[in-house]
XYZ file of C-alpha atoms in Angstrom:
574
model
C 20.220 -48.270 56.088
C 16.496 -49.366 55.356
C 14.680 -53.025 55.701
C 15.044 -53.515 51.531
C 18.975 -53.858 53.118
C 20.625 -52.704 49.741
C 19.874 -49.344 50.108
C 22.415 -46.750 51.166
C 21.419 -43.129 52.490
C 22.356 -41.945 48.984
C 20.248 -44.405 47.123
C 17.640 -43.142 49.321
C 18.068 -39.611 48.462
C 18.363 -40.355 44.740
C 15.052 -42.030 44.730
C 13.386 -39.057 47.059
C 14.619 -36.667 44.592
C 13.108 -38.389 41.609
C 10.106 -38.593 43.076
C 10.047 -34.828 43.705
C 11.127 -33.981 40.751
C 8.401 -35.798 38.825
C 5.584 -34.448 41.375
C 7.006 -30.883 40.484
C 6.638 -31.074 37.068
C 3.132 -33.117 37.384
C 1.590 -30.265 39.365
C 3.559 -27.231 37.556
C 5.720 -26.387 40.709
C 8.494 -26.763 38.145
C 8.249 -25.046 35.005
C 8.425 -27.728 32.086
C 7.340 -27.573 28.993
C 4.928 -30.348 27.210
C 7.528 -32.686 26.125
C 8.960 -32.965 29.983
C 5.769 -33.058 31.028
C 4.596 -36.236 28.713
C 8.090 -37.891 29.722
C 7.457 -37.691 33.091
C 3.782 -39.074 32.948
C 5.032 -41.781 31.016
C 7.216 -42.907 33.853
C 4.400 -42.501 36.324
C 2.092 -44.539 34.457
C 4.761 -47.346 34.069
C 5.177 -47.169 37.553
C 1.463 -47.896 38.166
C 1.212 -50.518 35.687
C 4.476 -52.496 36.079
C 4.109 -55.855 34.360
C 6.153 -56.816 31.659
C 8.513 -54.115 32.339
C 9.433 -53.173 36.190
C 11.277 -50.490 37.935
C 14.570 -51.827 39.719
C 15.792 -49.346 41.812
C 18.623 -50.714 42.419
C 19.988 -50.918 39.331
C 18.781 -47.352 38.441
C 20.867 -46.075 41.723
C 23.626 -48.028 40.937
C 24.065 -45.938 37.919
C 23.441 -42.769 39.548
C 25.948 -43.871 42.300
C 29.155 -44.754 39.888
C 28.373 -41.459 37.537
C 28.611 -39.013 41.114
C 31.973 -40.943 42.243
C 33.310 -39.093 38.512
C 35.554 -35.465 39.007
C 33.980 -32.430 37.230
C 36.875 -31.820 34.582
C 36.132 -28.417 33.596
C 34.935 -25.264 35.622
C 35.252 -23.896 38.986
C 34.203 -27.407 40.091
C 37.056 -28.919 38.490
C 39.724 -26.867 40.713
C 37.586 -27.386 44.023
C 39.042 -29.484 46.946
C 37.324 -32.477 48.526
C 33.807 -33.731 48.228
C 32.851 -30.696 45.427
C 35.194 -31.553 42.940
C 32.994 -34.949 42.173
C 29.994 -34.181 40.030
C 26.486 -33.929 41.882
C 23.637 -34.760 39.128
C 20.963 -32.661 39.641
C 17.017 -34.243 40.037
C 16.195 -34.239 36.212
C 19.683 -35.937 35.463
C 19.193 -38.913 38.272
C 15.493 -39.005 36.368
C 16.884 -39.741 33.001
C 19.860 -42.336 34.455
C 17.563 -43.967 36.393
C 14.546 -44.486 33.839
C 17.301 -45.472 31.288
C 19.028 -48.304 33.676
C 16.555 -48.833 36.005
C 13.413 -49.957 33.309
C 14.097 -53.645 32.912
C 12.115 -56.638 31.428
C 10.587 -58.344 34.375
C 11.351 -61.929 32.687
C 14.546 -61.604 30.938
C 16.017 -58.849 33.676
C 17.454 -56.932 30.738
C 16.908 -53.177 30.234
C 14.287 -52.175 28.454
C 15.181 -48.750 26.280
C 17.993 -49.252 23.434
C 17.675 -46.033 22.358
C 17.474 -42.792 24.338
C 16.970 -39.409 22.654
C 18.123 -36.477 24.998
C 17.187 -32.852 23.816
C 18.461 -30.152 26.154
C 19.758 -26.554 25.597
C 23.552 -25.513 25.415
C 25.804 -25.531 28.712
C 23.296 -27.907 30.988
C 25.652 -30.227 31.502
C 25.053 -32.370 28.371
C 28.744 -33.378 27.756
C 29.397 -34.604 31.675
C 26.128 -37.082 31.689
C 26.713 -37.968 28.097
C 30.347 -38.892 29.537
C 29.259 -40.557 32.532
C 26.872 -42.910 30.790
C 29.398 -43.886 28.620
C 32.195 -44.631 31.313
C 29.337 -46.881 32.854
C 28.729 -48.764 29.968
C 32.399 -49.537 29.298
C 33.536 -50.351 33.279
C 30.274 -51.383 35.284
C 27.599 -52.684 33.012
C 28.633 -56.130 33.087
C 29.172 -56.504 29.463
C 31.966 -58.734 28.446
C 34.041 -57.221 25.998
C 32.366 -53.829 25.777
C 32.996 -51.611 22.836
C 31.982 -48.123 23.588
C 31.756 -45.034 20.700
C 31.189 -41.459 21.015
C 30.413 -40.483 17.353
C 29.943 -37.148 15.402
C 30.091 -35.535 11.922
C 33.647 -34.235 12.837
C 36.467 -34.988 15.420
C 36.166 -32.213 17.461
C 32.475 -32.740 18.180
C 33.518 -36.596 19.130
C 36.160 -35.141 21.325
C 33.321 -33.051 23.573
C 32.240 -36.433 25.049
C 35.682 -38.648 24.803
C 37.960 -35.976 26.304
C 36.075 -35.195 29.388
C 35.353 -38.998 30.101
C 39.179 -39.577 29.508
C 40.443 -36.933 31.877
C 37.824 -37.951 34.453
C 39.418 -41.612 34.203
C 42.807 -39.577 35.047
C 41.514 -37.716 37.632
C 40.018 -41.261 39.547
C 42.978 -43.621 39.954
C 41.227 -45.713 42.304
C 38.293 -46.283 39.591
C 40.883 -47.008 36.998
C 42.334 -49.795 38.899
C 39.499 -51.496 39.943
C 38.185 -51.977 36.091
C 41.650 -51.902 35.095
C 41.551 -49.115 33.079
C 44.285 -47.605 30.774
C 44.640 -44.627 29.429
C 45.700 -44.069 25.675
C 45.630 -40.739 23.307
C 42.539 -41.840 21.444
C 40.635 -44.688 23.534
C 40.395 -46.317 26.906
C 40.778 -49.858 27.591
C 40.317 -52.376 30.286
C 43.050 -54.819 30.748
C 42.188 -58.799 32.003
C 44.365 -58.662 35.539
C 41.435 -56.547 37.345
C 38.832 -57.656 39.688
C 36.623 -56.373 37.677
C 36.599 -59.427 35.022
C 33.378 -57.815 33.119
C 35.170 -55.313 32.291
C 37.710 -57.465 30.095
C 38.884 -56.632 26.939
C 36.555 -53.828 26.791
C 37.431 -50.163 25.196
C 36.289 -46.859 24.733
C 36.903 -44.453 21.764
C 35.927 -41.372 19.255
C 34.087 -42.204 15.647
C 34.323 -39.652 13.264
C 32.006 -39.205 10.146
C 30.927 -42.770 8.661
C 32.428 -45.791 10.118
C 33.058 -49.147 8.509
C 31.528 -52.160 9.475
C 32.799 -54.667 11.804
C 32.349 -53.047 15.165
C 29.958 -54.548 17.826
C 28.884 -51.347 19.815
C 27.509 -52.077 23.212
C 26.809 -48.572 23.629
C 27.589 -45.539 21.423
C 27.085 -41.891 22.036
C 26.288 -39.857 19.136
C 26.874 -36.078 19.914
C 24.735 -33.230 18.918
C 22.803 -35.516 16.263
C 21.274 -32.074 14.699
C 24.561 -31.966 13.117
C 24.337 -35.313 11.230
C 23.080 -34.887 7.237
C 22.268 -38.247 7.158
C 21.878 -41.569 9.002
C 24.822 -43.216 8.377
C 26.713 -43.458 11.397
C 23.152 -44.071 13.523
C 22.506 -46.817 11.056
C 26.281 -48.287 11.318
C 26.197 -48.942 15.487
C 22.591 -49.760 14.961
C 23.096 -52.836 13.106
C 26.040 -53.220 14.773
C 24.287 -54.056 18.073
C 22.615 -57.237 16.827
C 24.676 -59.710 19.206
C 24.786 -57.252 22.201
C 21.694 -58.018 24.358
C 21.000 -54.977 25.846
C 22.787 -52.442 24.080
C 22.133 -48.619 24.454
C 22.417 -45.773 21.629
C 22.261 -42.169 23.604
C 21.612 -39.537 21.343
C 22.280 -36.326 23.023
C 21.751 -33.138 21.079
C 20.526 -29.659 20.611
C 17.574 -28.887 18.835
C 18.874 -27.620 15.375
C 18.259 -26.072 11.604
C 17.542 -29.158 9.593
C 14.180 -30.548 9.810
C 14.645 -32.532 6.851
C 17.734 -34.533 8.911
C 17.845 -37.670 11.279
C 17.604 -35.859 14.432
C 14.655 -34.035 13.789
C 12.686 -37.461 12.915
C 13.830 -38.895 15.772
C 12.753 -36.248 18.070
C 9.178 -36.646 15.558
C 9.143 -39.993 16.654
C 9.837 -39.414 20.287
C 6.888 -37.219 20.549
C 4.913 -39.984 18.893
C 5.808 -42.079 21.275
C 5.079 -39.721 24.463
C 1.794 -38.857 22.834
C 0.777 -42.042 22.793
C 0.128 -42.017 18.811
C 2.856 -44.592 18.204
C 4.391 -47.600 20.496
C 7.881 -48.181 20.447
C 8.708 -49.305 24.251
C 12.727 -49.471 23.708
C 12.861 -45.517 23.059
C 13.283 -43.233 25.836
C 13.452 -39.633 25.480
C 12.918 -36.149 26.899
C 12.929 -32.835 25.444
C 13.654 -29.410 27.396
C 12.440 -26.518 25.678
C 9.354 -24.044 25.971
C 5.438 -24.483 24.543
C 4.328 -22.813 21.225
C 2.657 -19.739 22.333
C 5.571 -19.119 25.394
C 7.473 -15.691 25.093
C 11.152 -16.526 24.852
C 12.030 -13.032 25.958
C 10.678 -13.820 29.935
C 12.975 -15.312 32.409
C 10.162 -18.050 32.826
C 11.068 -19.266 29.432
C 14.795 -19.608 30.034
C 13.893 -21.573 33.572
C 11.415 -23.821 31.338
C 13.994 -24.823 28.597
C 17.122 -24.871 30.768
C 16.855 -27.653 33.639
C 20.536 -26.527 34.807
C 19.434 -23.169 35.235
C 21.509 -21.362 37.988
C 23.538 -24.629 38.257
C 25.456 -24.899 35.288
C 24.299 -22.283 33.365
C 24.108 -18.767 34.782
C 21.180 -16.645 34.864
C 22.781 -13.405 33.658
C 24.539 -15.751 30.879
C 20.831 -16.454 29.220
C 19.813 -13.012 29.798
C 22.698 -11.382 28.086
C 22.199 -13.881 25.092
C 18.299 -12.954 25.201
C 18.775 -9.386 24.997
C 21.768 -9.827 22.080
C 18.644 -11.730 20.199
C 15.945 -9.342 20.740
C 18.467 -6.418 19.521
C 19.634 -8.000 16.340
C 17.435 -10.314 14.674
C 20.161 -12.101 13.085
C 20.720 -13.700 16.289
C 17.222 -14.781 17.098
C 17.220 -18.291 15.363
C 20.811 -19.327 16.939
C 19.564 -18.200 20.673
C 16.082 -19.830 20.242
C 18.143 -23.251 18.842
C 21.086 -23.101 21.474
C 19.409 -22.123 24.613
C 15.574 -22.630 24.106
C 15.587 -25.858 21.674
C 13.628 -24.438 19.446
C 13.917 -26.115 15.657
C 13.817 -23.191 13.424
C 15.397 -24.310 10.012
C 17.396 -21.768 8.541
C 19.586 -20.112 11.311
C 18.369 -16.883 10.122
C 15.266 -18.190 8.663
C 12.542 -15.898 7.139
C 9.681 -17.660 8.725
C 8.789 -18.548 12.255
C 8.016 -22.678 11.285
C 5.816 -22.883 14.342
C 3.779 -20.187 12.572
C 3.640 -22.269 9.114
C 2.986 -25.524 11.194
C -0.021 -24.029 12.873
C -1.750 -23.405 9.850
C -1.109 -26.743 8.380
C -4.426 -28.349 7.871
C -4.204 -32.292 6.502
C -7.999 -32.376 5.556
C -7.928 -29.480 3.087
C -7.399 -30.916 -0.566
C -7.074 -29.518 -3.951
C -10.609 -30.851 -5.010
C -12.280 -28.939 -2.330
C -11.169 -25.952 -4.702
C -12.444 -27.328 -8.078
C -13.685 -24.746 -10.573
C -12.062 -22.148 -8.837
C -9.336 -19.603 -9.609
C -5.792 -20.149 -9.299
C -2.570 -19.274 -9.860
C 0.461 -21.391 -10.452
C 3.992 -21.074 -9.495
C 6.832 -23.256 -11.271
C 10.792 -23.676 -9.871
C 12.087 -26.262 -11.964
C 15.809 -28.171 -11.701
C 17.445 -31.120 -13.643
C 19.320 -33.011 -11.363
C 20.278 -31.782 -7.887
C 17.596 -29.282 -6.628
C 13.590 -30.306 -6.214
C 11.368 -29.158 -8.899
C 7.928 -27.450 -7.571
C 4.864 -26.438 -9.360
C 2.488 -24.604 -6.575
C -1.059 -23.555 -6.968
C -2.324 -20.624 -4.597
C -6.271 -20.112 -4.337
C -7.558 -17.087 -3.019
C -11.339 -16.800 -0.550
C -12.769 -14.210 0.943
C -13.634 -14.763 4.554
C -15.230 -12.472 7.038
C -14.149 -9.475 4.545
C -10.569 -10.570 4.400
C -8.629 -12.632 1.636
C -7.452 -15.738 2.440
C -5.001 -17.904 0.516
C -4.314 -21.649 -0.135
C -1.230 -23.216 -1.131
C -0.786 -26.899 -2.954
C 1.464 -28.217 -4.546
C 3.275 -30.944 -6.272
C 7.260 -31.646 -5.942
C 9.681 -33.775 -7.673
C 12.618 -35.063 -7.217
C 14.931 -37.804 -9.349
C 15.001 -41.201 -8.579
C 19.296 -40.717 -7.928
C 18.714 -38.273 -5.418
C 15.654 -40.235 -3.729
C 17.737 -43.256 -3.331
C 20.764 -41.236 -1.707
C 18.604 -39.616 0.777
C 16.402 -41.589 3.546
C 13.733 -38.534 4.212
C 13.326 -38.130 0.765
C 12.663 -42.123 0.528
C 9.794 -41.537 3.018
C 8.290 -38.531 1.782
C 7.898 -40.585 -1.292
C 6.594 -43.259 0.450
C 4.165 -40.887 2.116
C 2.756 -39.642 -1.306
C 4.532 -36.026 -0.556
C 6.880 -36.251 -3.199
C 7.015 -37.614 -6.694
C 10.026 -39.671 -7.751
C 10.898 -39.531 -11.535
C 13.072 -41.866 -13.298
C 16.852 -42.044 -13.424
C 19.033 -38.980 -13.024
C 17.274 -36.100 -14.317
C 13.914 -34.570 -13.801
C 10.986 -36.028 -16.239
C 9.454 -32.901 -17.063
C 6.602 -34.594 -18.776
C 5.434 -35.941 -15.664
C 5.194 -32.409 -14.656
C 3.713 -31.012 -17.643
C 1.024 -34.008 -17.421
C 0.130 -32.892 -14.258
C 0.008 -29.470 -14.754
C -2.529 -30.244 -17.578
C -4.674 -31.981 -15.029
C -5.064 -29.127 -13.072
C -6.035 -26.900 -15.938
C -8.999 -29.412 -15.951
C -10.429 -29.294 -12.620
C -9.388 -25.683 -11.882
C -9.548 -21.834 -13.863
C -5.645 -21.492 -14.229
C -5.095 -18.684 -16.229
C -1.615 -18.023 -15.555
C 1.723 -19.626 -15.132
C 4.588 -17.847 -12.886
C 8.242 -19.051 -13.435
C 11.653 -18.523 -13.299
C 13.610 -19.051 -16.236
C 16.323 -20.596 -15.175
C 15.429 -24.340 -15.776
C 11.350 -23.725 -16.465
C 11.449 -21.865 -19.783
C 11.246 -25.100 -22.084
C 8.631 -26.360 -19.659
C 7.072 -23.132 -19.568
C 6.622 -22.492 -23.685
C 4.985 -26.062 -23.561
C 2.734 -25.189 -21.219
C 1.051 -21.962 -23.087
C 1.578 -23.867 -26.615
C -0.803 -26.438 -25.109
C -3.017 -24.910 -23.360
C -4.931 -21.292 -22.463
C -2.089 -20.841 -19.861
C 0.169 -17.745 -20.189
C 3.441 -18.567 -19.191
C 5.286 -15.099 -17.411
C 8.830 -14.914 -16.247
C 9.669 -13.470 -12.443
C 13.276 -12.372 -11.998
C 14.029 -13.252 -8.334
C 14.690 -9.584 -7.676
C 14.202 -7.591 -4.551
C 11.419 -5.654 -6.292
C 9.334 -8.734 -7.235
C 9.889 -10.299 -3.678
C 10.275 -7.801 -1.129
C 6.738 -6.962 -0.454
C 4.875 -10.281 -1.097
C 7.457 -11.650 1.172
C 6.602 -9.547 3.887
C 2.847 -9.574 3.524
C 3.070 -13.335 3.251
C 4.632 -13.201 6.786
C 1.971 -10.908 8.040
C -0.659 -13.279 6.542
C 0.873 -16.278 8.148
C 1.069 -15.073 11.364
C -2.817 -13.641 10.989
C -4.104 -17.095 10.317
C -4.763 -16.144 6.344
C -2.298 -18.429 4.826
C -3.493 -22.170 4.808
C -2.028 -25.440 3.364
C -1.818 -29.047 3.636
C 0.519 -29.912 5.954
C 3.111 -31.443 3.351
C 6.529 -31.958 5.290
C 8.332 -31.480 2.272
C 7.078 -27.876 1.692
C 7.532 -27.206 5.296
C 10.962 -28.348 5.003
C 11.832 -25.880 2.289
C 9.542 -23.117 3.622
C 11.880 -23.113 6.602
C 14.951 -23.264 4.685
C 14.015 -19.443 3.259
C 16.288 -16.924 4.210
C 15.439 -13.690 3.659
C 18.230 -11.455 1.915
C 18.044 -7.843 2.628
C 19.564 -5.042 0.574
C 22.347 -2.939 2.259
C 19.903 0.207 3.830
C 17.725 -3.415 5.195
C 14.829 -2.060 3.840
C 14.047 -4.960 1.151
C 14.137 -8.634 0.715
C 14.398 -11.533 -1.605
C 14.311 -15.111 -0.985
C 18.165 -17.530 -0.726
C 18.692 -20.249 0.499
C 21.709 -20.776 3.613
C 23.594 -23.368 1.389
C 23.464 -25.914 -1.247
C 21.570 -28.696 0.705
C 18.860 -26.410 1.990
C 16.313 -26.771 -0.907
C 13.910 -23.580 -1.030
C 12.182 -24.401 -5.019
C 8.767 -25.183 -3.123
C 8.719 -22.054 -0.886
C 9.682 -19.858 -4.114
C 7.002 -21.573 -6.182
C 4.865 -20.502 -3.704
C 6.047 -17.277 -3.312
C 5.515 -17.402 -7.296
C 2.096 -18.242 -7.118
C 0.899 -16.064 -4.564
C 2.445 -12.904 -5.383
C 0.474 -11.822 -8.241
C -2.870 -13.379 -6.824
C -2.562 -11.347 -3.713
C -3.824 -7.663 -2.866
C -2.227 -5.498 -0.391
C -4.213 -4.271 2.602
C -2.547 -1.074 1.864
C -2.912 -0.230 -1.516
C -0.652 1.883 -3.000
C 2.791 1.961 -2.348
C 3.979 -1.306 -3.374
C 4.014 -2.319 -7.020
C 2.423 -5.624 -8.595
C 4.774 -5.186 -11.876
C 7.217 -7.945 -12.779
C 10.886 -6.939 -13.273
C 11.801 -8.904 -16.213
C 15.312 -10.325 -16.659
């Protein structure tokens, strides 16, 4: 017992382990990616300047202690006898829990963080962490009539958190008795006859899909948020928390492939907070991954991305998955997302999105190329898909051709109203909204006419599906020759190969439009049976690639292959 009185040896050890973890991350002794380092540095900076918010060690340790009284329910630990059967949190897990529950407002004594975003690869104890936090919020948070929900897009996923939480209660009758927890098939409830009066009337249950209004969550655990296509579940839970003084939204996930979804948007907000570019004191988060430029095939990368390396996830298992990915390009993106937390957009994407993002230069403007030659690619839709008009310019730098891509992207008002990410892109000027439920080709044609007055555009390449009428108008009203491009292996195989190589070499440039970045990342390279030729396709209906196809059409006639000779530049007609 220390002079602080309340501290147990367990709590002293917990605080020491958190300090050691932070010091190891800060010094580089523990391999850690940029986002893990910044999350730790944020905590240390806050400790050094406590004022409006203070770190309450007792609250932090109480939450850790509670979770460590819960049993394992999966794997060999679940069958163990004695202390080994109980959860023992690793230092990184203690850091997360202590941060969420330990930081409080110095005046109100309420928690600082209302949203916590935890992005960690598979098999690193994610479900145990989420289940433990959910049970603490149900029984020990001091919230009368607590409502705890674990939400997901499918019933199977929602039960990935609820099932182990329910089993933890079943295996600890002492805790169940103390808090009056009764176990039902699809919910946990706390009755009104226990000594733990603050748990009276509390409940914990799974939620699948879009919930109805009326709930008042004190805690919402959203698992595998990368699978959520929209913000419906998040928004419903968050708005329902208005009556709670210190509700908690816990988002716990691996990386995914939908960079137009709510999970990616949340991660980008967290990254901005960690880098100090925006201020959101209510958002806590940490991301376990590797850094740009790291060789993902090495053991060092596995250790950096997987905080439970050698604990809950075995080195041999991870090394085998890496070997699989090295031997099969089809498996690489799956391994990168699930075991390295790398966002790769399409699960079998053609491009590495990090290569694309590296070449983004927001200072580039189309006006920088006034009076220069350009080619134009058109991929038009009427209602569901996006419409894209993309220009490509070529400049010679130190004897090598470099290519510059600028586009305009269009979507119907109806579709934009259904998608908050489209709405944000419209607000930021990255996407053009056209009135009604059909694309206004008149606006597209007006913009092309403007471009024809600023640049030398002799040719416009288009896919005739949806674009033929507009192409005829362009050719009739201007001197731009409209040329159909069939989306065949013969037309796209060589340009796609060279485009990828030029991108890696730093010879493809663009203005960083996030709408185009999303579409580029959605392109899957479909191959012929012999694997020698490719063409662009999308993974599913929701994964739009119109801007990428338009960019490739603008590029594929303009570029000059470095190895002249074998690849024909003649287009295959329909």
